Coordinates of C-alpha atoms and ligand atoms in Angstrom, one line a residue:
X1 CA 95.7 114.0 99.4
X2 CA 93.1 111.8 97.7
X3 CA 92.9 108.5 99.1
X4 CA 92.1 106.3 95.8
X5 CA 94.5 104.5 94.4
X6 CA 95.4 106.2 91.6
X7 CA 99.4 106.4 89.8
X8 CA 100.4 108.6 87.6
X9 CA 104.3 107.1 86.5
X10 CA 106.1 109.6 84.6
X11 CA 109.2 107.8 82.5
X12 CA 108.0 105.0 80.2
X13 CA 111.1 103.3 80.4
X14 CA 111.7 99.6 82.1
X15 CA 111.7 100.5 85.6
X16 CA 108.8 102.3 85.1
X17 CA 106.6 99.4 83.1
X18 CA 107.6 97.1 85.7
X19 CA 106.5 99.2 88.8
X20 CA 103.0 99.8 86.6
X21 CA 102.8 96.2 86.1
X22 CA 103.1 95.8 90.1
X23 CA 100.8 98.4 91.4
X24 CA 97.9 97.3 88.3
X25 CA 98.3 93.9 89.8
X26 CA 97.9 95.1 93.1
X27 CA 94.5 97.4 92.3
X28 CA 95.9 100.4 91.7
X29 CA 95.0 102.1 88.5
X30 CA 97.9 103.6 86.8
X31 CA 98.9 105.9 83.4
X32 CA 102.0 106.4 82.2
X33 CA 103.8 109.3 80.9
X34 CA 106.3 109.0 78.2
X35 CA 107.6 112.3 76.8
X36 CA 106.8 113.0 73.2
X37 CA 110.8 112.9 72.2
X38 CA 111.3 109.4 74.4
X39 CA 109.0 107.0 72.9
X40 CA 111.4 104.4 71.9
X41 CA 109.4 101.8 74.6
X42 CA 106.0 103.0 75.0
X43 CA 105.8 103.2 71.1
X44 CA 106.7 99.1 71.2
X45 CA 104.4 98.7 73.9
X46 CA 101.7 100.6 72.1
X47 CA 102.6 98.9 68.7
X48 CA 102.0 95.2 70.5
X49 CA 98.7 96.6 72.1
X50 CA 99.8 95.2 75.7
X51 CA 103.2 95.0 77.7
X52 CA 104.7 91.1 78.1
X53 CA 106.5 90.7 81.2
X54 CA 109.0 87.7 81.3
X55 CA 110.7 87.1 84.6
X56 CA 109.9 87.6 88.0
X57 CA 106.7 89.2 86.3
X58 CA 104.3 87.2 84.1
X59 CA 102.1 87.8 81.6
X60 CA 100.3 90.4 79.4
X61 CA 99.4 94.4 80.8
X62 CA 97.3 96.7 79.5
X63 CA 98.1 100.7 80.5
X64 CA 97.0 103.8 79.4
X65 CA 99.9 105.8 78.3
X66 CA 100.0 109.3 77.8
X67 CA 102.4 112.0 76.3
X68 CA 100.5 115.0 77.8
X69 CA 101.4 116.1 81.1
X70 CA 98.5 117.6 81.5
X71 CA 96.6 113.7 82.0
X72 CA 99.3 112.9 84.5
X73 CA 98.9 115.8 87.0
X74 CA 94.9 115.4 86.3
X75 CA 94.8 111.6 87.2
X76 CA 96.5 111.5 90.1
X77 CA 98.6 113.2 92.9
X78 CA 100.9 111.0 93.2
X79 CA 103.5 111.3 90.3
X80 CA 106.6 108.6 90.5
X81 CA 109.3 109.7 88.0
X82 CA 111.4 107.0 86.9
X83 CA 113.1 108.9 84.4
X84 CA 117.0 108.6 84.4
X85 CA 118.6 111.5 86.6
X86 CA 119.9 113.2 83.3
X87 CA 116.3 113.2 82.1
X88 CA 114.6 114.7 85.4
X89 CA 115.3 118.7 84.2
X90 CA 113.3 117.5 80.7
X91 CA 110.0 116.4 82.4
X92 CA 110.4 119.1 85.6
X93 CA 110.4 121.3 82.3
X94 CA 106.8 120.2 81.9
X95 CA 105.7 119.8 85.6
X96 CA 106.5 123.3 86.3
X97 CA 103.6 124.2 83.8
X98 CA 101.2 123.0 86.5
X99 CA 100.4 124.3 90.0
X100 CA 101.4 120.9 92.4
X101 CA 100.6 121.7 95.7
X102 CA 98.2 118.8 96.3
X103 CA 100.7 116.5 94.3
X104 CA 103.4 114.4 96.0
X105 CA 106.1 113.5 93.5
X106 CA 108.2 110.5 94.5
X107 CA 111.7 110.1 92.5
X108 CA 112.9 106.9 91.3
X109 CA 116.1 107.1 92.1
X110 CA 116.1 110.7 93.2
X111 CA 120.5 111.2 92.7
X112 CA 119.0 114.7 94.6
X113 CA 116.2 115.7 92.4
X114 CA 114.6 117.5 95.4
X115 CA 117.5 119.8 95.1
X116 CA 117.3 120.7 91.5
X117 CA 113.5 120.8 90.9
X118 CA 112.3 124.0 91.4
X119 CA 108.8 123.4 91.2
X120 CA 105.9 124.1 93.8
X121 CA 104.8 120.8 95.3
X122 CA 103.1 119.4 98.1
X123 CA 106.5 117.5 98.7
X124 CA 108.9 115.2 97.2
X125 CA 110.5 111.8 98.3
X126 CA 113.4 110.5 96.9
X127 CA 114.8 106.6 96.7
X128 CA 118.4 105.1 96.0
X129 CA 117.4 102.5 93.6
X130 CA 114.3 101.0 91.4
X131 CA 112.3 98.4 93.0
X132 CA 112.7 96.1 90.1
X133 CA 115.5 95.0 88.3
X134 CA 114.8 94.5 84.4
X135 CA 115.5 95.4 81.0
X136 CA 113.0 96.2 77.9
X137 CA 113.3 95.1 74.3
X138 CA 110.9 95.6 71.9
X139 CA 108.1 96.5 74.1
X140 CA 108.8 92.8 76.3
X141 CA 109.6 93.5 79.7
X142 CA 111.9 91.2 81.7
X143 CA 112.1 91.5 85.5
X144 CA 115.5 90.0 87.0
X145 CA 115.2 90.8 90.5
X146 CA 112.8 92.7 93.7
X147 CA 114.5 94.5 96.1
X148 CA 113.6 93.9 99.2
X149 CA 114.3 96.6 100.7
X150 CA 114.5 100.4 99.2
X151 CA 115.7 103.7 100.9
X152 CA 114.1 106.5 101.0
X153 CA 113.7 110.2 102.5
X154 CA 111.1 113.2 101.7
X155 CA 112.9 116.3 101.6
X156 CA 110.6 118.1 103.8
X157 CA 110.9 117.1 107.6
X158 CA 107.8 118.6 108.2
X159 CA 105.2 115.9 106.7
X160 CA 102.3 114.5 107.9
X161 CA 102.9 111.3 108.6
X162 CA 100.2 109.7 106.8
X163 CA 101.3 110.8 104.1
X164 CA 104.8 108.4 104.6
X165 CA 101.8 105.7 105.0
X166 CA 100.8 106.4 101.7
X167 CA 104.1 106.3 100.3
X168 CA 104.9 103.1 101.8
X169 CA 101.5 101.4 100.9
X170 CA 102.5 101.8 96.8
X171 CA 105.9 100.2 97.2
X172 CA 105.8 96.5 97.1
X173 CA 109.0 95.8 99.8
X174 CA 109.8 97.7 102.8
X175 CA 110.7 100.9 102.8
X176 CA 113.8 102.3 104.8
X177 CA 113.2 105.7 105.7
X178 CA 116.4 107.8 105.9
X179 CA 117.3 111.0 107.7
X180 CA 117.6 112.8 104.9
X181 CA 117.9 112.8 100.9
X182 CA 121.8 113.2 101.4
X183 CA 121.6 110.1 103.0
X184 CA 119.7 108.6 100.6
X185 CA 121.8 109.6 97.4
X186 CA 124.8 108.0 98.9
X187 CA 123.0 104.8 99.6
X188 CA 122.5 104.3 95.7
X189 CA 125.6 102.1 95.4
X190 CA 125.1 102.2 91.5
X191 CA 127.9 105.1 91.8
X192 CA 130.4 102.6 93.1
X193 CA 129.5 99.6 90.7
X194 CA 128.8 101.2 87.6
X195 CA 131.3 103.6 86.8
X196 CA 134.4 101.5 87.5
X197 CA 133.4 98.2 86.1
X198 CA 132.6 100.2 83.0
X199 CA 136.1 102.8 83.2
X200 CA 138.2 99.2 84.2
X201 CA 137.1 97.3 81.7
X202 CA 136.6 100.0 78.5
X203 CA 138.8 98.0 76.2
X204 CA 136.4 95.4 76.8
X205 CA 133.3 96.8 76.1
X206 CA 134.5 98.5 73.0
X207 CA 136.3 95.5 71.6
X208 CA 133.1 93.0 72.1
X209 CA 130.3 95.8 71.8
X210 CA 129.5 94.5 75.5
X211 CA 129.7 90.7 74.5
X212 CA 130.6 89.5 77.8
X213 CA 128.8 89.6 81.7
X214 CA 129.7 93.0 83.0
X215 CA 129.3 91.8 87.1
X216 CA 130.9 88.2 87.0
X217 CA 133.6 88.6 84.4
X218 CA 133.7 92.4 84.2
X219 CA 134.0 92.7 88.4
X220 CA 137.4 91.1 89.1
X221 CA 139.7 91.2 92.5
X222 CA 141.2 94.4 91.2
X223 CA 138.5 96.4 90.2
X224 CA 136.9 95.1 93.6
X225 CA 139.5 96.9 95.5
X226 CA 139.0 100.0 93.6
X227 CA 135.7 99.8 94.3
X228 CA 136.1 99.5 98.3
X229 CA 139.0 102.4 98.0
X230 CA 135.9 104.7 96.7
X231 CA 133.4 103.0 99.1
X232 CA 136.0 104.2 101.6
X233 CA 135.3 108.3 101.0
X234 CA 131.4 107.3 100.7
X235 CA 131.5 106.2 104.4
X236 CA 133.8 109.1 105.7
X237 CA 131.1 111.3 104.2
X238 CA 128.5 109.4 106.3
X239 CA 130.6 109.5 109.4
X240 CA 130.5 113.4 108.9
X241 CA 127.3 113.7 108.8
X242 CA 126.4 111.5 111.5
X243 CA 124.8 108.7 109.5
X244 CA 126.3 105.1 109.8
X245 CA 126.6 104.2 106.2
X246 CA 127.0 100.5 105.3
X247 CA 129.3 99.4 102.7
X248 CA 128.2 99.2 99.0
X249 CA 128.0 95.2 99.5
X250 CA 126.1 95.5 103.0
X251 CA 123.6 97.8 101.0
X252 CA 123.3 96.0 98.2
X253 CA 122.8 93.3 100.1
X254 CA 120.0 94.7 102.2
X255 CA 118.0 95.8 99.0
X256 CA 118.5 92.5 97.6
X257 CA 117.7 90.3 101.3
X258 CA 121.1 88.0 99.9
X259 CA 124.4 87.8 102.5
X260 CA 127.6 88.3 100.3
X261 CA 130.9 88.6 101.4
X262 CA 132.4 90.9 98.8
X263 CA 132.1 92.6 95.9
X264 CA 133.9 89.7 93.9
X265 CA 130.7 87.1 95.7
X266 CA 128.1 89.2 94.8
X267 CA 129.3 89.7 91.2
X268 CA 130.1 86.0 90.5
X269 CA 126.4 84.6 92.3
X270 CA 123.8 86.9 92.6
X271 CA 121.2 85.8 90.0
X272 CA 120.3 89.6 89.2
X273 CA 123.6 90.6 88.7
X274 CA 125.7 87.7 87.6
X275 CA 124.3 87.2 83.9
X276 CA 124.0 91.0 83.1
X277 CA 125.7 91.2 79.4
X278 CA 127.6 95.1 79.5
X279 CA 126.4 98.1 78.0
X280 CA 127.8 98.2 74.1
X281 CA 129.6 101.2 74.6
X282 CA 130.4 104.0 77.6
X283 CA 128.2 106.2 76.1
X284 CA 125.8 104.5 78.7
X285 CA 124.1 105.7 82.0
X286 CA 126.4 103.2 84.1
X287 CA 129.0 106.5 83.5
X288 CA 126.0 109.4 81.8
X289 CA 124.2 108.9 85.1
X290 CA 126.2 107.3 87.8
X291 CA 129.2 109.9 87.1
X292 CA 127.8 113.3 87.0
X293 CA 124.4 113.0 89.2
X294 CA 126.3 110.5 92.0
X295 CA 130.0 110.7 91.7
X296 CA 130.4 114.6 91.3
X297 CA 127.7 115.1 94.3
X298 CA 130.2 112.7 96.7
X299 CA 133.4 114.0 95.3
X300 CA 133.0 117.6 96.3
X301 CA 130.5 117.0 99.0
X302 CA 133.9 115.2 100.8
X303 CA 135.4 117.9 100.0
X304 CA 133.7 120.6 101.7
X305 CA 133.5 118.2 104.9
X306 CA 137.1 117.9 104.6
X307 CA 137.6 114.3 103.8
X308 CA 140.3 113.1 101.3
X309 CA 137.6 112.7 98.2
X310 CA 140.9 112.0 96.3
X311 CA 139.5 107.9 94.9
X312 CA 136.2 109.5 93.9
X313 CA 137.7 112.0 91.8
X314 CA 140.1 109.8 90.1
X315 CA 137.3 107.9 88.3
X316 CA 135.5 111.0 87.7
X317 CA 138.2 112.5 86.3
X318 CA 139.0 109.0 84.1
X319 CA 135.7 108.7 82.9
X320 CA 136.1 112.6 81.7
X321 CA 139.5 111.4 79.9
X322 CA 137.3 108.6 78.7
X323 CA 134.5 110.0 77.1
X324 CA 135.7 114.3 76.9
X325 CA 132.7 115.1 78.9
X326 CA 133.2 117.4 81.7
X327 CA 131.3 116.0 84.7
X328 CA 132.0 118.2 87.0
X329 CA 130.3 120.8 85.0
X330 CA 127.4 118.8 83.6
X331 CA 126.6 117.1 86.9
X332 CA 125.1 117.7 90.1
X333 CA 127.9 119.5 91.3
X334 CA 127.9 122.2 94.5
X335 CA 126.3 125.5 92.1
X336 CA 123.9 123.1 90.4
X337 CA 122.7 121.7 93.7
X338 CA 122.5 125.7 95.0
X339 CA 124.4 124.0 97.9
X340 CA 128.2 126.1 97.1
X341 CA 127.7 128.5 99.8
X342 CA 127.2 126.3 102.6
X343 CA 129.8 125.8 104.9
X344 CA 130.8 122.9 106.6
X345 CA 128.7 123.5 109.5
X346 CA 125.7 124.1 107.8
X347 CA 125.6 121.3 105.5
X348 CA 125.6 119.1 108.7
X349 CA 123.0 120.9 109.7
X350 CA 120.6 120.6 106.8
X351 CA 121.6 117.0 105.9
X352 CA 123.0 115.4 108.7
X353 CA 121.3 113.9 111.7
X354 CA 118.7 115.8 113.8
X355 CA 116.6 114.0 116.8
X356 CA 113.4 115.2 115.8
X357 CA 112.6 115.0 112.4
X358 CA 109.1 114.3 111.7
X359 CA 106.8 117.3 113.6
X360 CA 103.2 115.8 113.5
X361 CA 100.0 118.0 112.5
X362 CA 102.0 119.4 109.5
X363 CA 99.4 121.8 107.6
X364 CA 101.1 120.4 104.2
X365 CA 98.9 117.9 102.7
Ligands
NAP401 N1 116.2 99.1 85.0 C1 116.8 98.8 86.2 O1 117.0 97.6 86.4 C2 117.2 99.8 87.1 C3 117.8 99.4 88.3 C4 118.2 100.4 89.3 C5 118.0 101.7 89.0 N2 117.4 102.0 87.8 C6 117.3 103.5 87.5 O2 115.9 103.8 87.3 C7 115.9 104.9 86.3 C8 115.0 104.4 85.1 O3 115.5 103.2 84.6 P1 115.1 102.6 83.2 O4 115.8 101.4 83.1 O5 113.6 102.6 83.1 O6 115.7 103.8 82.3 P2 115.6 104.2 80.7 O7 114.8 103.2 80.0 O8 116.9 104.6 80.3 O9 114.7 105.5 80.9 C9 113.4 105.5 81.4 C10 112.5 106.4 80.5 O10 112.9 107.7 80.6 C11 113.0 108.2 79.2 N3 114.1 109.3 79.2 C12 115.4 109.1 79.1 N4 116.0 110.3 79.0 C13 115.0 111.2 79.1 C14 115.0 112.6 79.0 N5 116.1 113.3 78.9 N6 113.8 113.2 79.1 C15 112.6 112.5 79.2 N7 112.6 111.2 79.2 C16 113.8 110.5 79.2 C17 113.4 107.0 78.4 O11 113.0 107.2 77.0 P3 114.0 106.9 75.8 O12 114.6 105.5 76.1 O13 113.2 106.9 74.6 O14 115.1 107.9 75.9 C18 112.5 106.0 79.0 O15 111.2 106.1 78.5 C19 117.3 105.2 86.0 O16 117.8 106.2 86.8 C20 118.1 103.9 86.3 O17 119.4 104.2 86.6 C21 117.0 101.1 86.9

């Protein structure tokens, strides 16, 4: 592994501009990728000449941006994809042109990319959520909120562990490393926000194209109990596999470094939540993404350990109603994440707690 700070961030998109912005301003030189059919921001950004961050971010940025994939394995070996889940198998479709052992790709979130990639790399690190908090439009960048804190696992537990001080060193809050990506794919608590505040309050979004605050109008006492009846399985899975999960809230809470009560307090005051207008319709990645790359995953992962998944699949089963997709086809279920043969006992065993997971002196990297 090199040791100069060089980026390469695959997914032009805003979570992606925003963690550009913050490793530029922090020296690191950094090109993006945008794929040739997903230009809708880097072509704005390219149009104004320079990206305009509003926010928690000031100011004007100047990036290379790229559309060959070929410039982004070239300038760096550390690639950070911060793609959507659903668009992960379009750009592994191009990384897998491209021998990778002396890459590290880091997945932002990873909703168990590891599992699905495919491709020959030095390793892979996955994280629940986006460092930053924003939106784009027309090539202006708004950052709402920093984590504080993000989680995060390598799905080799064989590493050198300089390499996790490499890692760590390009994320601009502390990192929690988990046991495993398991762990880490049910600590992205977008998969109990999203999909029911979207699924609860449909008629809503439809009849005001999205005209109202999703969190502090859309998040109501109601749809807060449905939330913590699905929070419920997510923790059972934990138990099973020996990881003390914290609730959505707790997490959220953690990432965020705020102390809300419930779901209903964090909706009505947390200043990166509580004035976020809803998505104009549900053809939307709060239910595209969340649903088939998160829900699926937890629903039949319960399942196989045993635990009444029976909340989980109710609003996976709604949003299929909803929208005539079916997610537990599309997604990130067991045959996808070549995880159907496992048994109960060896699942724990893969994903689940073990003393000793880092061995030091790894020959990779
Ligand atoms: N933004 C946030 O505040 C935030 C917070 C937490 C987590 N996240 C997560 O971080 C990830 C990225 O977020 P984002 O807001 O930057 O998302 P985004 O704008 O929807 O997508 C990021 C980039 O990926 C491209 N893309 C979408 N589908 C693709 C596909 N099939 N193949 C190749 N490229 C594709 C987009 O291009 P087009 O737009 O042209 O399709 C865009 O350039 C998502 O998983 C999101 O859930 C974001």
């Amino acid at each position: 592994m090199d040791m100069q700070p060089t980026v390469s961030i695959v997914g032009a998109g805003p979570a992606g501009f925003a963690l550009a912005a913050g490793l530029q301003s922090h020296g690191t030189s950094v090109l993006l990728y945008s794929h040739p059919t997903h230009l809708r921001h880097a072509n704005h950004v390219k149009r104004n000449g320079h990206l305009k961050a509003s926010g928690l971010m000031q100011g004007f940025t100047h990036f290379p941006i790229t559309t060959d994939m070929a410039e982004a394995v070239a300038f760096s070996q550390i690639l950070i994809l911060t793609v959507p889940s659903t668009g992960q198998e379009t750009v592994l479709q191009e990384l897998r042109k491209f021998p990778l052992q002396q890459h590290a790709i880091i997945a932002i979130p990873g909703n168990l990319f590891s599992l699905i990639a495919n491709v020959d790399v030095g390793c892979i690190f996955e994280t629940n959520l986006s460092p930053y908090s924003c939106r784009m439009e027309e090539g202006g960048l708004t950052v709402l909120g920093k984590k504080e804190l993000v989680f995060i696992a390598a799905l080799q537990r064989d590493l050198n562990p300089t390499i996790h001080e490499t890692v760590a060193s390009l994320f601009p809050m502390q990192l929690k490393w988990c046991s495993s990506v398991v762990e880490v794919c049910l600590s992205n608590v977008n998969g109990i926000f999203h999909p029911l505040m979207m699924l609860m309050n449909a008629g809503r979004v439809e009849n005001t194209l999205g005209d109202f605050f999703l969190y502090s109008e859309g998040l109501t006492p109601s749809v807060a109990n449905a939330m913590v009846a699905v929070d419920h399985v997510r923790i059972k899975i934990g138990e099973a596999l020996g990881f003390r999960l914290r609730s959505a809230v707790e997490i959220s809470n953690e990432c965020y470094g705020q102390g809300f009560g419930g779901f209903v307090d964090l909706a009505q005051n947390s200043p990166p939540h509580n004035k976020l207008k809803a998505p104009s319709s549900l053809e939307n990645r709060n239910i595209s993404e969340d649903v088939p790359d998160l829900l699926v995953f937890w629903c039949q992962l319960a399942e196989k350990l045993g635990i009444d998944a029976s909340p989980i699949r109710a609003v996976i089963t709604l949003a299929e109603m909803a929208t005539g997709v079916d997610y537990f086809e599309t997604g990130r279920n067991m045959r996808r994440l070549h995880l159907e043969h496992l048994s109960r006992a060896e699942l724990i065993e893969r994903f689940g707690i073990i003393q000793e997971r880092m061995v030091i002196n790894s020959s990779r990297l």
